[in-house]
GROMACS .gro file of C-alpha atoms in nm:
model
  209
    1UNK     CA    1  19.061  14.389   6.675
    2UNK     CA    2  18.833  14.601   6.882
    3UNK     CA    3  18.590  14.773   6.726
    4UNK     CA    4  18.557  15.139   6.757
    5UNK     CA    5  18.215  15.296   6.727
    6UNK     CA    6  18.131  15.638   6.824
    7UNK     CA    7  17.764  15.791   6.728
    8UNK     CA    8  17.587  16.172   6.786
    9UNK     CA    9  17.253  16.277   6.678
   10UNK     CA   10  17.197  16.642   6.633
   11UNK     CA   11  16.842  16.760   6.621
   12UNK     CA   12  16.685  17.120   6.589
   13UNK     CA   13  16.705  17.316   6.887
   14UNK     CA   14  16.375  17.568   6.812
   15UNK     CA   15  16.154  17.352   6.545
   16UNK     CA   16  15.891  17.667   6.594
   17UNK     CA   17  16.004  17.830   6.253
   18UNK     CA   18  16.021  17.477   6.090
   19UNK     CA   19  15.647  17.393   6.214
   20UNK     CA   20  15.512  17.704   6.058
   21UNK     CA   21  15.601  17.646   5.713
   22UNK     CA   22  15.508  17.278   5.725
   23UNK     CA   23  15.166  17.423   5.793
   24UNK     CA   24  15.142  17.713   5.535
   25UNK     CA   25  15.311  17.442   5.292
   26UNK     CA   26  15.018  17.169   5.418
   27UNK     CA   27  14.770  17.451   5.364
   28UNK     CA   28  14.910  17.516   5.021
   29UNK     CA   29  14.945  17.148   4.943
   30UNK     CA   30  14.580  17.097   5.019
   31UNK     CA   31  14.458  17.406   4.841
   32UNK     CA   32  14.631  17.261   4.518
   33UNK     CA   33  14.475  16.947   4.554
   34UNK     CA   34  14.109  17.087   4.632
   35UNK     CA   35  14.146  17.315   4.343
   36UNK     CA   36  14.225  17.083   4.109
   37UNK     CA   37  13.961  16.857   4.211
   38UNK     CA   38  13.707  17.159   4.108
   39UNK     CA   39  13.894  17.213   3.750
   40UNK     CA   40  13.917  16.890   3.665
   41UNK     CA   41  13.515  16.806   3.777
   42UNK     CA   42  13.418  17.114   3.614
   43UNK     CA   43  13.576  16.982   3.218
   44UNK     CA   44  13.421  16.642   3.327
   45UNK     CA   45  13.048  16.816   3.373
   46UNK     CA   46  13.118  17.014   3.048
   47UNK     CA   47  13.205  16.738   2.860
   48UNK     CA   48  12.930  16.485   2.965
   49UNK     CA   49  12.659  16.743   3.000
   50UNK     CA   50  12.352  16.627   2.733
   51UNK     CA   51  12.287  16.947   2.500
   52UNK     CA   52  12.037  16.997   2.232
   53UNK     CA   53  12.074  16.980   1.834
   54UNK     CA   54  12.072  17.329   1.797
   55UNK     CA   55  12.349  17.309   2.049
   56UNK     CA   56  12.580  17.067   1.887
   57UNK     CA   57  12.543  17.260   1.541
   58UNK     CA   58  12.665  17.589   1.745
   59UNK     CA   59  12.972  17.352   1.899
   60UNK     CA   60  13.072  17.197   1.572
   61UNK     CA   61  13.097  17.597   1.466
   62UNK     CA   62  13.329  17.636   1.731
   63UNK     CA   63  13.495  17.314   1.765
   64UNK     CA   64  13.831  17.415   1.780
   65UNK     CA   65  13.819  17.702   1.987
   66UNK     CA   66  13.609  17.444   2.236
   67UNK     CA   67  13.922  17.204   2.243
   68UNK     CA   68  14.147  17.398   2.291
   69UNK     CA   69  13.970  17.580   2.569
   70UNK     CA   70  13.904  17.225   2.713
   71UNK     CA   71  14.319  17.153   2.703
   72UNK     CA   72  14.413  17.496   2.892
   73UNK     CA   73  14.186  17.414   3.189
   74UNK     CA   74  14.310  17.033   3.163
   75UNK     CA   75  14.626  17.151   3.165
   76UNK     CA   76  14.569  17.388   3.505
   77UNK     CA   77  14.397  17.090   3.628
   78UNK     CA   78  14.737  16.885   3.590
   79UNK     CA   79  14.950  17.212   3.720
   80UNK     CA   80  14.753  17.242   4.009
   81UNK     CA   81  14.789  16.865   4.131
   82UNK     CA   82  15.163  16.858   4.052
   83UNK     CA   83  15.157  17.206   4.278
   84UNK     CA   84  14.989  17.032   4.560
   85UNK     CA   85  15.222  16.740   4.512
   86UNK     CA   86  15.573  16.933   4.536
   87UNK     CA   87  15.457  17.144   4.826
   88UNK     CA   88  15.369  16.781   5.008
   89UNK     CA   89  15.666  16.706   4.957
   90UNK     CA   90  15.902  17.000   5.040
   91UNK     CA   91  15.713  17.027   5.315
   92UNK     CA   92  15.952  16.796   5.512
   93UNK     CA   93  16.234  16.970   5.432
   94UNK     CA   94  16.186  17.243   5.710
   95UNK     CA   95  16.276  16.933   5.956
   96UNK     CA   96  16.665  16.880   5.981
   97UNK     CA   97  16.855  16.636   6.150
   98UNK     CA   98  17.184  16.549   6.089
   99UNK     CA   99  17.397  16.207   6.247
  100UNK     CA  100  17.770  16.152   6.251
  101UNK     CA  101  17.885  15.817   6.295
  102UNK     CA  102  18.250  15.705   6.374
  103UNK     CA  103  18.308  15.319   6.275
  104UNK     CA  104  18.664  15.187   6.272
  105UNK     CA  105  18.860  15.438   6.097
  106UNK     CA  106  18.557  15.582   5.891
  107UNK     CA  107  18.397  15.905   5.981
  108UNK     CA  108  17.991  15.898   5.792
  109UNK     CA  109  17.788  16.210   5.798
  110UNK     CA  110  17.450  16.185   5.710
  111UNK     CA  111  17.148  16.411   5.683
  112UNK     CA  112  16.827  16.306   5.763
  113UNK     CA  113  16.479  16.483   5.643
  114UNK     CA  114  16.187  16.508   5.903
  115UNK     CA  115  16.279  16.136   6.052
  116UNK     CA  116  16.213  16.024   5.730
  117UNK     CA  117  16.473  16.059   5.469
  118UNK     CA  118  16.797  15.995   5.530
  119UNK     CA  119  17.133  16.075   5.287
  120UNK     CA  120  17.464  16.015   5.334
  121UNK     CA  121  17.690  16.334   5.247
  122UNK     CA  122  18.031  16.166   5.412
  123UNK     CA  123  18.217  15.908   5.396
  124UNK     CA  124  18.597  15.965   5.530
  125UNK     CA  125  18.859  15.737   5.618
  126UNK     CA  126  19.111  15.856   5.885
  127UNK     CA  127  19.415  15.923   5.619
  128UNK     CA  128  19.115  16.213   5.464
  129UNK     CA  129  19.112  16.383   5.792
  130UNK     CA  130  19.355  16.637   5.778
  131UNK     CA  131  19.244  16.901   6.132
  132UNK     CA  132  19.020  16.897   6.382
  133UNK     CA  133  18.952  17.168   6.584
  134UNK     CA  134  18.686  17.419   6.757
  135UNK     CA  135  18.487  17.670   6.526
  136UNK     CA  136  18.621  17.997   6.577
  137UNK     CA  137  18.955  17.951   6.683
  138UNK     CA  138  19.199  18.098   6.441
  139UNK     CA  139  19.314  17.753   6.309
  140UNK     CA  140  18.947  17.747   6.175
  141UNK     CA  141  18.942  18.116   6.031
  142UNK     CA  142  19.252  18.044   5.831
  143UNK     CA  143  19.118  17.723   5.699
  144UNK     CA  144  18.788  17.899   5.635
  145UNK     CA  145  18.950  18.171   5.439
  146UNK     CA  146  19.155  17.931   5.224
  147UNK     CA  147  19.089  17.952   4.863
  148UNK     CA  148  19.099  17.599   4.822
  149UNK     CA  149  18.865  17.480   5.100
  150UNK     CA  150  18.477  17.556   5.120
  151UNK     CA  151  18.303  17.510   5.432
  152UNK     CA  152  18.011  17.262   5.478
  153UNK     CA  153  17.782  17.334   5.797
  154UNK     CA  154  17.663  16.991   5.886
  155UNK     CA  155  17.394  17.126   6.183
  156UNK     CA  156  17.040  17.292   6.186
  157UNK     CA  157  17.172  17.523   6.473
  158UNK     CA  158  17.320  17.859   6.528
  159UNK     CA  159  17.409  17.760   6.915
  160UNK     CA  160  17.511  17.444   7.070
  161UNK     CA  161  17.281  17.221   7.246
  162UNK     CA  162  17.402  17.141   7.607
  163UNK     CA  163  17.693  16.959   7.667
  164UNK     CA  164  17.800  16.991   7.269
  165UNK     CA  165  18.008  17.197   7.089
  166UNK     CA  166  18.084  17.329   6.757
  167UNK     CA  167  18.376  17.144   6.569
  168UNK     CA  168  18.545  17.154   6.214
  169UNK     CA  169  18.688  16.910   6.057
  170UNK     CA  170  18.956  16.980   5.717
  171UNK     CA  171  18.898  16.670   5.531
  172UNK     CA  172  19.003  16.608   5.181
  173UNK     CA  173  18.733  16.464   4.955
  174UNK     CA  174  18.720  16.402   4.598
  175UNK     CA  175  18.587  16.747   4.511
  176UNK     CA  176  18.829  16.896   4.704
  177UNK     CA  177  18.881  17.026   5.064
  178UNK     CA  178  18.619  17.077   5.276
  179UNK     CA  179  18.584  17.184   5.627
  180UNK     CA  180  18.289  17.043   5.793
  181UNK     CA  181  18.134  17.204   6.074
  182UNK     CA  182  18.021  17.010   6.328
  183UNK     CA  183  17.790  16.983   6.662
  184UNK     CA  184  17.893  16.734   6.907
  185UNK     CA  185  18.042  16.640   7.235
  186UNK     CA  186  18.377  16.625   7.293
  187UNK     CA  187  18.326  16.276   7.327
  188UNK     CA  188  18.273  16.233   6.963
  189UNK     CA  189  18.627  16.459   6.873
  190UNK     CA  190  18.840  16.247   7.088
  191UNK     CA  191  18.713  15.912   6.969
  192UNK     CA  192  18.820  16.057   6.586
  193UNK     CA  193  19.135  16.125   6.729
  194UNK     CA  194  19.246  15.832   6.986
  195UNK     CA  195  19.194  15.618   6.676
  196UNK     CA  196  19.387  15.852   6.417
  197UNK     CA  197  19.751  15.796   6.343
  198UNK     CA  198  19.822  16.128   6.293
  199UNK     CA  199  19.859  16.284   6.623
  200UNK     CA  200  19.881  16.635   6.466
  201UNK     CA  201  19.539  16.605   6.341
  202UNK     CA  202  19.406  16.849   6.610
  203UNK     CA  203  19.517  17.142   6.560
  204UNK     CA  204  19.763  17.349   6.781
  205UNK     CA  205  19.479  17.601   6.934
  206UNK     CA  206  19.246  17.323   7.003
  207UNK     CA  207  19.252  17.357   7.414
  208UNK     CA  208  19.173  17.769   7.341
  209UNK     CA  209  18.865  17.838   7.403
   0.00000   0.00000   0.00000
């Protein structure tokens, strides 16, 4: 048997926005971090610092109120680092990608994160495919409006790259329907479809554009 494989990338077309919250996040990231280096070098100079007698006496007064004083700024310390952590992290997140994949009856979307995360949200077999057709036609506004179908927008762009287009696909998953919104070449549609059994898969307005 011959093996069908049909693969698009989609990448963001402006990555401007996307660049200027990775800074201000980086920034923020590194604040949390420098910050929390200060608190937690400032309880470790308070604790070790050498004081006198009289001193001690006056702590030992005060012992508790000392402690606990000690815990709050540990605690900032810890809420700090976990701050600079998470906003290293989500940092990435501005950067989206997504691939679709077409493998011998099996239709994958995945999502990838900044080139360096990627998750599979799909996996559909052909009998799960129910319509294909062009975003906006009025085969896609009545699936859209269905009560029992909730679109999925599977691209990081509000217009088309060159040479693509936007696509739906009506698929029935285990949640439910979905209609998945796509951005690819044509190229990528007609591969789905020359290998799909059903030939009323696309639907009637497909060729309206």
């Amino acid at each position: 048997m011959q093996e069908i494989f049909s693969e698009e990338s989609v990448c963001m077309n402006d990555d401007r926005r996307a660049k200027r919250w990775y800074k201000v996040f980086t920034a923020i990231s590194i604040s949390s971090f420098v910050l929390a280096a200060l608190v937690f070098l400032w309880v470790l100079m308070m604790w070790f610092t050498p004081v006198s007698k009289d001193a001690i006496e006056a702590l030992e007064d005060n012992l508790t109120a000392i402690i606990i004083q000690f815990v709050i700024f540990f605690v900032i310390a810890l809420l700090l680092l976990a701050s600079g952590l998470l906003f290293r992290v989500k940092r990435h997140g501005f950067f989206i990608s997504y691939d679709y994949t077409y493998v011998n009856g099996e239709l994958r979307v995945a999502k990838v994160i900044h080139d360096r995360k990627r998750k599979i949200l799909y996996r559909l077999l052909d009998e799960q495919l129910l319509l294909i057709g062009r975003v906006g036609s009025d085969s896609y506004n009545k699936a859209k409006n269905s009560p029992d179908c909730k679109e999925d927008i599977l691209t990081p762009n509000e217009e088309a790259a060159d040479e693509k287009e936007f696509f739906y696909v009506q698929a029935s998953t285990k949640v439910g329907k979905r209609l998945l919104v796509l951005e690819c070449r044509p190229l990528f549609i007609a591969a789905i479809y020359r290998n799909n059994q059903n030939r009323r898969i696309i639907a009637s307005d497909y060729n309206r554009k």
